Amino acid sequence: MKIVLLGPPGGGKGTQAAELSRRRGIPAISTGDMFRDHVERGTELGRRVRGFIERGELVPDALVLDMVWDRLAAKDCETGFILDGFPRTVEQAEALDQYLADRGQSLLAVINLEVPAEEIVRRISNRRVCPVCGRSYHMIAMPPAEDERCDVEGAALIHREDDRPEVILRRLEEYHARTEPVVHYYRRAGILRPVCGVASAEQVAAAVLREIEGAAARAVTG
Ligand code: AMP
């Protein structure tokens, strides 16, 4: 079961990917989390991508692809995976298709979480994340049980540097210019499944699951 979760920044991809991963027992792979981890550990890749992330710009494809292929080659991806934050350009989507085709595989479905721009800005400004596990919280709609601490790790939640208003605008521009074409790419391929992302996390999770079950049933019956 190979799934891509698309949607604007702050659209709930991380939350939905984590939920789907829990329910389906397949890994959720977030390229944003992987990059943040590299930056934190001060790796060579981390040093190269840091500026792009801080400015809210997409990291060049050449720095994204090898990292993703390495991750997809891991044993836990054998039965499937959920990609969160990748592909973000048509070139990345084409490269992913090629990578899978070379292995006789294909995507089951691409879920597109649809969230209007006003809602995105509201969500991102209220977003806090766990620096240990990457879990996202919304301080009003989805707060942690204990004040500003991750429910799982107990770590103090942080406000991502690139969630500041001026960087959010740049990220949204990048999304419109470079990631929206990916939505059209998958629509043309006939595997795009839109889901309204404006509802509670539980309601969106239920809708995502319905779409995936629909896609799986279609794959079986041909
Ligand atoms: P995210 O956590 O998905 O919002 O990603 C945070 C930042 O990481 C983005 O604003 C980009 O700078 C970078 N990034 C994550 N995934 C990708 C990708 N697939 N292609 C290019 N840049 C990415």
PDB file of C-alpha atoms and ligand atoms in Angstrom:
ATOM      1  CA  MET A   1       0.000   0.000   0.000  1.00  0.00           C
ATOM      2  CA  LYS A   2       1.935   2.993  -1.299  1.00  0.00           C
ATOM      3  CA  ILE A   3       0.296   6.317  -0.647  1.00  0.00           C
ATOM      4  CA  VAL A   4       1.136   9.975  -1.173  1.00  0.00           C
ATOM      5  CA  LEU A   5      -0.441  12.645   1.013  1.00  0.00           C
ATOM      6  CA  LEU A   6      -0.571  16.015  -0.720  1.00  0.00           C
ATOM      7  CA  GLY A   7      -1.828  19.310   0.624  1.00  0.00           C
ATOM      8  CA  PRO A   8      -0.714  22.836   1.475  1.00  0.00           C
ATOM      9  CA  PRO A   9       1.667  23.596   4.353  1.00  0.00           C
ATOM     10  CA  GLY A  10      -0.351  23.376   7.564  1.00  0.00           C
ATOM     11  CA  GLY A  11      -3.018  21.346   5.780  1.00  0.00           C
ATOM     12  CA  GLY A  12      -2.818  18.445   8.254  1.00  0.00           C
ATOM     13  CA  LYS A  13      -0.570  16.092   6.265  1.00  0.00           C
ATOM     14  CA  GLY A  14       1.647  15.225   9.222  1.00  0.00           C
ATOM     15  CA  THR A  15      -1.281  14.522  11.529  1.00  0.00           C
ATOM     16  CA  GLN A  16      -3.058  12.388   8.943  1.00  0.00           C
ATOM     17  CA  ALA A  17       0.103  10.550   7.925  1.00  0.00           C
ATOM     18  CA  ALA A  18       0.772   9.620  11.571  1.00  0.00           C
ATOM     19  CA  GLU A  19      -2.804   8.409  12.064  1.00  0.00           C
ATOM     20  CA  LEU A  20      -2.789   6.385   8.863  1.00  0.00           C
ATOM     21  CA  SER A  21       0.581   4.888   9.785  1.00  0.00           C
ATOM     22  CA  ARG A  22      -0.818   3.798  13.152  1.00  0.00           C
ATOM     23  CA  ARG A  23      -3.927   2.255  11.597  1.00  0.00           C
ATOM     24  CA  ARG A  24      -2.229   0.531   8.685  1.00  0.00           C
ATOM     25  CA  GLY A  25       1.109  -0.397  10.257  1.00  0.00           C
ATOM     26  CA  ILE A  26       3.168   1.172   7.475  1.00  0.00           C
ATOM     27  CA  PRO A  27       5.723   3.956   7.981  1.00  0.00           C
ATOM     28  CA  ALA A  28       4.907   7.630   7.486  1.00  0.00           C
ATOM     29  CA  ILE A  29       7.830   9.301   5.758  1.00  0.00           C
ATOM     30  CA  SER A  30       8.093  13.065   6.105  1.00  0.00           C
ATOM     31  CA  THR A  31      10.857  14.678   4.068  1.00  0.00           C
ATOM     32  CA  GLY A  32      10.442  17.838   6.197  1.00  0.00           C
ATOM     33  CA  ASP A  33      11.100  15.822   9.389  1.00  0.00           C
ATOM     34  CA  MET A  34      14.074  14.108   7.739  1.00  0.00           C
ATOM     35  CA  PHE A  35      15.593  17.454   6.740  1.00  0.00           C
ATOM     36  CA  ARG A  36      15.000  18.945  10.194  1.00  0.00           C
ATOM     37  CA  ASP A  37      16.748  15.936  11.697  1.00  0.00           C
ATOM     38  CA  HIS A  38      19.749  16.450   9.398  1.00  0.00           C
ATOM     39  CA  VAL A  39      19.866  20.159  10.303  1.00  0.00           C
ATOM     40  CA  GLU A  40      19.735  19.328  14.006  1.00  0.00           C
ATOM     41  CA  ARG A  41      22.491  16.719  13.733  1.00  0.00           C
ATOM     42  CA  GLY A  42      24.607  19.135  11.710  1.00  0.00           C
ATOM     43  CA  THR A  43      25.189  16.678   8.855  1.00  0.00           C
ATOM     44  CA  GLU A  44      26.571  17.753   5.470  1.00  0.00           C
ATOM     45  CA  LEU A  45      23.058  17.485   3.992  1.00  0.00           C
ATOM     46  CA  GLY A  46      21.676  19.457   6.940  1.00  0.00           C
ATOM     47  CA  ARG A  47      24.146  22.279   6.265  1.00  0.00           C
ATOM     48  CA  ARG A  48      23.184  22.359   2.594  1.00  0.00           C
ATOM     49  CA  VAL A  49      19.406  22.442   3.110  1.00  0.00           C
ATOM     50  CA  ARG A  50      19.188  24.723   6.143  1.00  0.00           C
ATOM     51  CA  GLY A  51      19.023  28.058   4.264  1.00  0.00           C
ATOM     52  CA  PHE A  52      16.259  26.851   1.949  1.00  0.00           C
ATOM     53  CA  ILE A  53      14.116  25.697   4.867  1.00  0.00           C
ATOM     54  CA  GLU A  54      14.672  28.890   6.838  1.00  0.00           C
ATOM     55  CA  ARG A  55      13.608  30.990   3.845  1.00  0.00           C
ATOM     56  CA  GLY A  56      10.549  28.826   3.179  1.00  0.00           C
ATOM     57  CA  GLU A  57      11.908  27.719  -0.207  1.00  0.00           C
ATOM     58  CA  LEU A  58      11.874  24.206  -1.562  1.00  0.00           C
ATOM     59  CA  VAL A  59      15.130  22.300  -1.296  1.00  0.00           C
ATOM     60  CA  PRO A  60      16.565  21.505  -4.787  1.00  0.00           C
ATOM     61  CA  ASP A  61      15.391  18.144  -6.148  1.00  0.00           C
ATOM     62  CA  ALA A  62      18.958  16.836  -6.313  1.00  0.00           C
ATOM     63  CA  LEU A  63      19.215  17.043  -2.509  1.00  0.00           C
ATOM     64  CA  VAL A  64      15.800  15.482  -1.945  1.00  0.00           C
ATOM     65  CA  LEU A  65      15.752  12.443  -4.213  1.00  0.00           C
ATOM     66  CA  ASP A  66      18.687  10.357  -2.936  1.00  0.00           C
ATOM     67  CA  MET A  67      17.545  10.866   0.639  1.00  0.00           C
ATOM     68  CA  VAL A  68      14.074   9.571  -0.280  1.00  0.00           C
ATOM     69  CA  TRP A  69      15.370   6.572  -2.265  1.00  0.00           C
ATOM     70  CA  ASP A  70      17.577   5.574   0.667  1.00  0.00           C
ATOM     71  CA  ARG A  71      14.588   5.708   2.979  1.00  0.00           C
ATOM     72  CA  LEU A  72      12.293   3.781   0.612  1.00  0.00           C
ATOM     73  CA  ALA A  73      14.894   1.019   0.322  1.00  0.00           C
ATOM     74  CA  ALA A  74      14.607   0.290   4.076  1.00  0.00           C
ATOM     75  CA  LYS A  75      12.989  -2.959   5.147  1.00  0.00           C
ATOM     76  CA  ASP A  76       9.997  -1.336   6.855  1.00  0.00           C
ATOM     77  CA  CYS A  77       8.878   0.113   3.478  1.00  0.00           C
ATOM     78  CA  GLU A  78       8.513  -3.302   1.847  1.00  0.00           C
ATOM     79  CA  THR A  79       4.772  -3.599   2.489  1.00  0.00           C
ATOM     80  CA  GLY A  80       4.056   0.056   1.861  1.00  0.00           C
ATOM     81  CA  PHE A  81       4.541   3.634   3.017  1.00  0.00           C
ATOM     82  CA  ILE A  82       2.864   6.987   3.324  1.00  0.00           C
ATOM     83  CA  LEU A  83       4.756   9.897   1.854  1.00  0.00           C
ATOM     84  CA  ASP A  84       4.159  13.235   3.584  1.00  0.00           C
ATOM     85  CA  GLY A  85       5.708  16.286   1.937  1.00  0.00           C
ATOM     86  CA  PHE A  86       7.071  14.396  -1.073  1.00  0.00           C
ATOM     87  CA  PRO A  87       6.724  14.791  -4.052  1.00  0.00           C
ATOM     88  CA  ARG A  88       6.537  18.565  -4.043  1.00  0.00           C
ATOM     89  CA  THR A  89       7.486  19.246  -7.671  1.00  0.00           C
ATOM     90  CA  VAL A  90       6.411  17.587 -10.928  1.00  0.00           C
ATOM     91  CA  GLU A  91      10.036  16.500 -11.392  1.00  0.00           C
ATOM     92  CA  GLN A  92       9.950  14.719  -8.029  1.00  0.00           C
ATOM     93  CA  ALA A  93       6.620  13.080  -8.952  1.00  0.00           C
ATOM     94  CA  GLU A  94       8.073  11.842 -12.253  1.00  0.00           C
ATOM     95  CA  ALA A  95      11.178  10.563 -10.466  1.00  0.00           C
ATOM     96  CA  LEU A  96       9.000   8.702  -7.941  1.00  0.00           C
ATOM     97  CA  ASP A  97       6.965   7.103 -10.746  1.00  0.00           C
ATOM     98  CA  GLN A  98      10.188   5.994 -12.400  1.00  0.00           C
ATOM     99  CA  TYR A  99      11.644   4.682  -9.130  1.00  0.00           C
ATOM    100  CA  LEU A 100       8.513   2.580  -8.514  1.00  0.00           C
ATOM    101  CA  ALA A 101       8.156   1.454 -12.148  1.00  0.00           C
ATOM    102  CA  ASP A 102      11.775   0.216 -12.100  1.00  0.00           C
ATOM    103  CA  ARG A 103      10.725  -2.081  -9.238  1.00  0.00           C
ATOM    104  CA  GLY A 104       7.443  -3.157 -10.813  1.00  0.00           C
ATOM    105  CA  GLN A 105       5.489  -1.086  -8.307  1.00  0.00           C
ATOM    106  CA  SER A 106       3.071   1.833  -8.384  1.00  0.00           C
ATOM    107  CA  LEU A 107       1.185   4.163  -6.059  1.00  0.00           C
ATOM    108  CA  LEU A 108      -2.161   2.982  -4.759  1.00  0.00           C
ATOM    109  CA  ALA A 109      -3.565   6.467  -4.246  1.00  0.00           C
ATOM    110  CA  VAL A 110      -2.703  10.124  -3.835  1.00  0.00           C
ATOM    111  CA  ILE A 111      -4.783  11.834  -1.182  1.00  0.00           C
ATOM    112  CA  ASN A 112      -5.069  15.598  -1.602  1.00  0.00           C
ATOM    113  CA  LEU A 113      -6.081  17.408   1.575  1.00  0.00           C
ATOM    114  CA  GLU A 114      -7.952  20.525   0.482  1.00  0.00           C
ATOM    115  CA  VAL A 115      -7.711  23.459   2.876  1.00  0.00           C
ATOM    116  CA  PRO A 116      -8.440  27.125   2.012  1.00  0.00           C
ATOM    117  CA  ALA A 117      -5.681  29.745   2.417  1.00  0.00           C
ATOM    118  CA  GLU A 118      -7.233  31.643   5.401  1.00  0.00           C
ATOM    119  CA  GLU A 119      -7.522  28.396   7.325  1.00  0.00           C
ATOM    120  CA  ILE A 120      -3.887  27.501   6.581  1.00  0.00           C
ATOM    121  CA  VAL A 121      -2.521  30.727   8.041  1.00  0.00           C
ATOM    122  CA  ARG A 122      -4.720  30.327  11.118  1.00  0.00           C
ATOM    123  CA  ARG A 123      -3.558  26.748  11.618  1.00  0.00           C
ATOM    124  CA  ILE A 124       0.127  27.407  11.122  1.00  0.00           C
ATOM    125  CA  SER A 125       0.215  30.329  13.539  1.00  0.00           C
ATOM    126  CA  ASN A 126      -1.344  28.107  16.227  1.00  0.00           C
ATOM    127  CA  ARG A 127       0.822  25.101  15.396  1.00  0.00           C
ATOM    128  CA  ARG A 128       3.348  23.750  17.874  1.00  0.00           C
ATOM    129  CA  VAL A 129       5.468  20.658  17.264  1.00  0.00           C
ATOM    130  CA  CYS A 130       7.302  18.139  19.381  1.00  0.00           C
ATOM    131  CA  PRO A 131      11.058  18.501  18.758  1.00  0.00           C
ATOM    132  CA  VAL A 132      11.534  14.795  19.550  1.00  0.00           C
ATOM    133  CA  CYS A 133       8.843  12.950  17.553  1.00  0.00           C
ATOM    134  CA  GLY A 134       7.649  15.688  15.163  1.00  0.00           C
ATOM    135  CA  ARG A 135       3.999  15.337  16.224  1.00  0.00           C
ATOM    136  CA  SER A 136       1.953  18.502  15.513  1.00  0.00           C
ATOM    137  CA  TYR A 137      -0.539  20.169  17.831  1.00  0.00           C
ATOM    138  CA  HIS A 138      -2.959  23.036  17.273  1.00  0.00           C
ATOM    139  CA  MET A 139      -3.117  25.044  20.474  1.00  0.00           C
ATOM    140  CA  ILE A 140      -6.853  25.649  20.087  1.00  0.00           C
ATOM    141  CA  ALA A 141      -8.287  22.810  17.981  1.00  0.00           C
ATOM    142  CA  MET A 142      -5.926  19.994  19.009  1.00  0.00           C
ATOM    143  CA  PRO A 143      -4.010  21.016  22.156  1.00  0.00           C
ATOM    144  CA  PRO A 144      -1.762  18.644  24.118  1.00  0.00           C
ATOM    145  CA  ALA A 145      -3.198  17.158  27.324  1.00  0.00           C
ATOM    146  CA  GLU A 146      -0.586  18.948  29.411  1.00  0.00           C
ATOM    147  CA  ASP A 147       0.313  22.583  28.870  1.00  0.00           C
ATOM    148  CA  GLU A 148       2.730  22.938  25.880  1.00  0.00           C
ATOM    149  CA  ARG A 149       4.137  19.393  26.274  1.00  0.00           C
ATOM    150  CA  CYS A 150       4.012  16.485  23.823  1.00  0.00           C
ATOM    151  CA  ASP A 151       1.487  13.822  24.875  1.00  0.00           C
ATOM    152  CA  VAL A 152       3.882  11.055  23.824  1.00  0.00           C
ATOM    153  CA  GLU A 153       7.372  12.373  24.577  1.00  0.00           C
ATOM    154  CA  GLY A 154       6.640  14.886  27.340  1.00  0.00           C
ATOM    155  CA  ALA A 155       9.047  17.305  25.596  1.00  0.00           C
ATOM    156  CA  ALA A 156       8.333  21.058  25.581  1.00  0.00           C
ATOM    157  CA  LEU A 157       6.622  21.915  22.278  1.00  0.00           C
ATOM    158  CA  ILE A 158       8.259  24.419  19.937  1.00  0.00           C
ATOM    159  CA  HIS A 159       7.047  26.912  17.310  1.00  0.00           C
ATOM    160  CA  ARG A 160       8.836  25.970  14.071  1.00  0.00           C
ATOM    161  CA  GLU A 161      11.099  28.766  12.781  1.00  0.00           C
ATOM    162  CA  ASP A 162       9.549  28.431   9.320  1.00  0.00           C
ATOM    163  CA  ASP A 163       6.033  28.794  10.798  1.00  0.00           C
ATOM    164  CA  ARG A 164       6.675  32.547  11.302  1.00  0.00           C
ATOM    165  CA  PRO A 165       4.258  34.688   9.214  1.00  0.00           C
ATOM    166  CA  GLU A 166       6.815  36.017   6.702  1.00  0.00           C
ATOM    167  CA  VAL A 167       8.142  32.518   6.004  1.00  0.00           C
ATOM    168  CA  ILE A 168       4.629  31.041   5.770  1.00  0.00           C
ATOM    169  CA  LEU A 169       3.879  33.389   2.868  1.00  0.00           C
ATOM    170  CA  ARG A 170       6.967  32.210   0.998  1.00  0.00           C
ATOM    171  CA  ARG A 171       6.038  28.558   1.642  1.00  0.00           C
ATOM    172  CA  LEU A 172       2.539  29.198   0.296  1.00  0.00           C
ATOM    173  CA  GLU A 173       3.991  30.816  -2.834  1.00  0.00           C
ATOM    174  CA  GLU A 174       6.203  27.784  -3.358  1.00  0.00           C
ATOM    175  CA  TYR A 175       3.193  25.542  -2.848  1.00  0.00           C
ATOM    176  CA  HIS A 176       1.090  27.358  -5.461  1.00  0.00           C
ATOM    177  CA  ALA A 177       3.866  27.646  -8.012  1.00  0.00           C
ATOM    178  CA  ARG A 178       5.478  24.233  -7.677  1.00  0.00           C
ATOM    179  CA  THR A 179       3.315  21.778  -5.749  1.00  0.00           C
ATOM    180  CA  GLU A 180      -0.141  22.546  -7.140  1.00  0.00           C
ATOM    181  CA  PRO A 181       1.059  21.283 -10.555  1.00  0.00           C
ATOM    182  CA  VAL A 182       1.734  17.953  -8.784  1.00  0.00           C
ATOM    183  CA  VAL A 183      -1.980  17.807  -7.892  1.00  0.00           C
ATOM    184  CA  HIS A 184      -2.824  18.180 -11.605  1.00  0.00           C
ATOM    185  CA  TYR A 185      -0.168  15.613 -12.506  1.00  0.00           C
ATOM    186  CA  TYR A 186      -1.827  12.950 -10.329  1.00  0.00           C
ATOM    187  CA  ARG A 187      -5.320  13.985 -11.419  1.00  0.00           C
ATOM    188  CA  ARG A 188      -4.285  13.299 -15.016  1.00  0.00           C
ATOM    189  CA  ALA A 189      -2.862   9.963 -13.895  1.00  0.00           C
ATOM    190  CA  GLY A 190      -6.308   9.093 -12.474  1.00  0.00           C
ATOM    191  CA  ILE A 191      -5.133   8.328  -8.935  1.00  0.00           C
ATOM    192  CA  LEU A 192      -5.936  11.622  -7.191  1.00  0.00           C
ATOM    193  CA  ARG A 193      -8.476  11.428  -4.365  1.00  0.00           C
ATOM    194  CA  PRO A 194      -9.458  14.803  -2.910  1.00  0.00           C
ATOM    195  CA  VAL A 195     -10.445  14.970   0.752  1.00  0.00           C
ATOM    196  CA  CYS A 196     -11.836  18.059   2.472  1.00  0.00           C
ATOM    197  CA  GLY A 197      -9.278  18.924   5.153  1.00  0.00           C
ATOM    198  CA  VAL A 198     -11.539  21.329   7.036  1.00  0.00           C
ATOM    199  CA  ALA A 199     -13.042  19.174   9.785  1.00  0.00           C
ATOM    200  CA  SER A 200     -11.794  17.585  12.989  1.00  0.00           C
ATOM    201  CA  ALA A 201      -8.665  15.437  12.680  1.00  0.00           C
ATOM    202  CA  GLU A 202     -10.831  12.352  13.393  1.00  0.00           C
ATOM    203  CA  GLN A 203     -13.330  13.220  10.654  1.00  0.00           C
ATOM    204  CA  VAL A 204     -10.569  13.860   8.134  1.00  0.00           C
ATOM    205  CA  ALA A 205      -8.861  10.586   9.142  1.00  0.00           C
ATOM    206  CA  ALA A 206     -12.122   8.697   8.543  1.00  0.00           C
ATOM    207  CA  ALA A 207     -12.504  10.317   5.095  1.00  0.00           C
ATOM    208  CA  VAL A 208      -8.879   9.525   4.203  1.00  0.00           C
ATOM    209  CA  LEU A 209      -9.389   5.906   5.211  1.00  0.00           C
ATOM    210  CA  ARG A 210     -12.560   5.638   3.106  1.00  0.00           C
ATOM    211  CA  GLU A 211     -10.678   6.922   0.062  1.00  0.00           C
ATOM    212  CA  ILE A 212      -7.843   4.457   0.602  1.00  0.00           C
ATOM    213  CA  GLU A 213     -10.234   1.563   1.048  1.00  0.00           C
ATOM    214  CA  GLY A 214     -12.017   2.678  -2.137  1.00  0.00           C
ATOM    215  CA  ALA A 215      -8.709   2.732  -4.018  1.00  0.00           C
ATOM    216  CA  ALA A 216      -7.692  -0.677  -2.624  1.00  0.00           C
ATOM    217  CA  ALA A 217     -11.037  -2.212  -3.627  1.00  0.00           C
ATOM    218  CA  ARG A 218     -10.671  -0.748  -7.102  1.00  0.00           C
ATOM    219  CA  ALA A 219      -7.144  -2.132  -7.395  1.00  0.00           C
ATOM    220  CA  VAL A 220      -8.408  -5.626  -6.496  1.00  0.00           C
ATOM    221  CA  THR A 221     -11.381  -5.647  -8.854  1.00  0.00           C
ATOM    222  CA  GLY A 222      -9.358  -3.915 -11.581  1.00  0.00           C
TER     223      GLY A 222
HETATM  224  P1  AMP B   1       7.438  20.352   5.772  1.00  0.00           P
HETATM  225  O1  AMP B   1       7.759  19.908   7.144  1.00  0.00           O
HETATM  226  O2  AMP B   1       6.909  19.262   4.910  1.00  0.00           O
HETATM  227  O3  AMP B   1       6.544  21.579   5.762  1.00  0.00           O
HETATM  228  O4  AMP B   1       8.821  20.804   5.085  1.00  0.00           O
HETATM  229  C1  AMP B   1       9.611  21.830   5.643  1.00  0.00           C
HETATM  230  C2  AMP B   1      10.582  22.364   4.604  1.00  0.00           C
HETATM  231  O5  AMP B   1      11.455  21.305   4.174  1.00  0.00           O
HETATM  232  C3  AMP B   1       9.931  22.875   3.322  1.00  0.00           C
HETATM  233  O6  AMP B   1       9.480  24.218   3.445  1.00  0.00           O
HETATM  234  C4  AMP B   1      11.096  22.737   2.346  1.00  0.00           C
HETATM  235  O7  AMP B   1      12.049  23.754   2.545  1.00  0.00           O
HETATM  236  C5  AMP B   1      11.740  21.432   2.793  1.00  0.00           C
HETATM  237  N1  AMP B   1      11.147  20.262   2.092  1.00  0.00           N
HETATM  238  C6  AMP B   1      10.446  19.230   2.653  1.00  0.00           C
HETATM  239  N2  AMP B   1      10.108  18.313   1.738  1.00  0.00           N
HETATM  240  C7  AMP B   1      10.578  18.768   0.548  1.00  0.00           C
HETATM  241  C8  AMP B   1      10.528  18.273  -0.787  1.00  0.00           C
HETATM  242  N3  AMP B   1       9.913  17.117  -1.089  1.00  0.00           N
HETATM  243  N4  AMP B   1      11.134  19.012  -1.757  1.00  0.00           N
HETATM  244  C9  AMP B   1      11.766  20.165  -1.481  1.00  0.00           C
HETATM  245  N5  AMP B   1      11.828  20.699  -0.238  1.00  0.00           N
HETATM  246  C10 AMP B   1      11.251  20.009   0.767  1.00  0.00           C
END
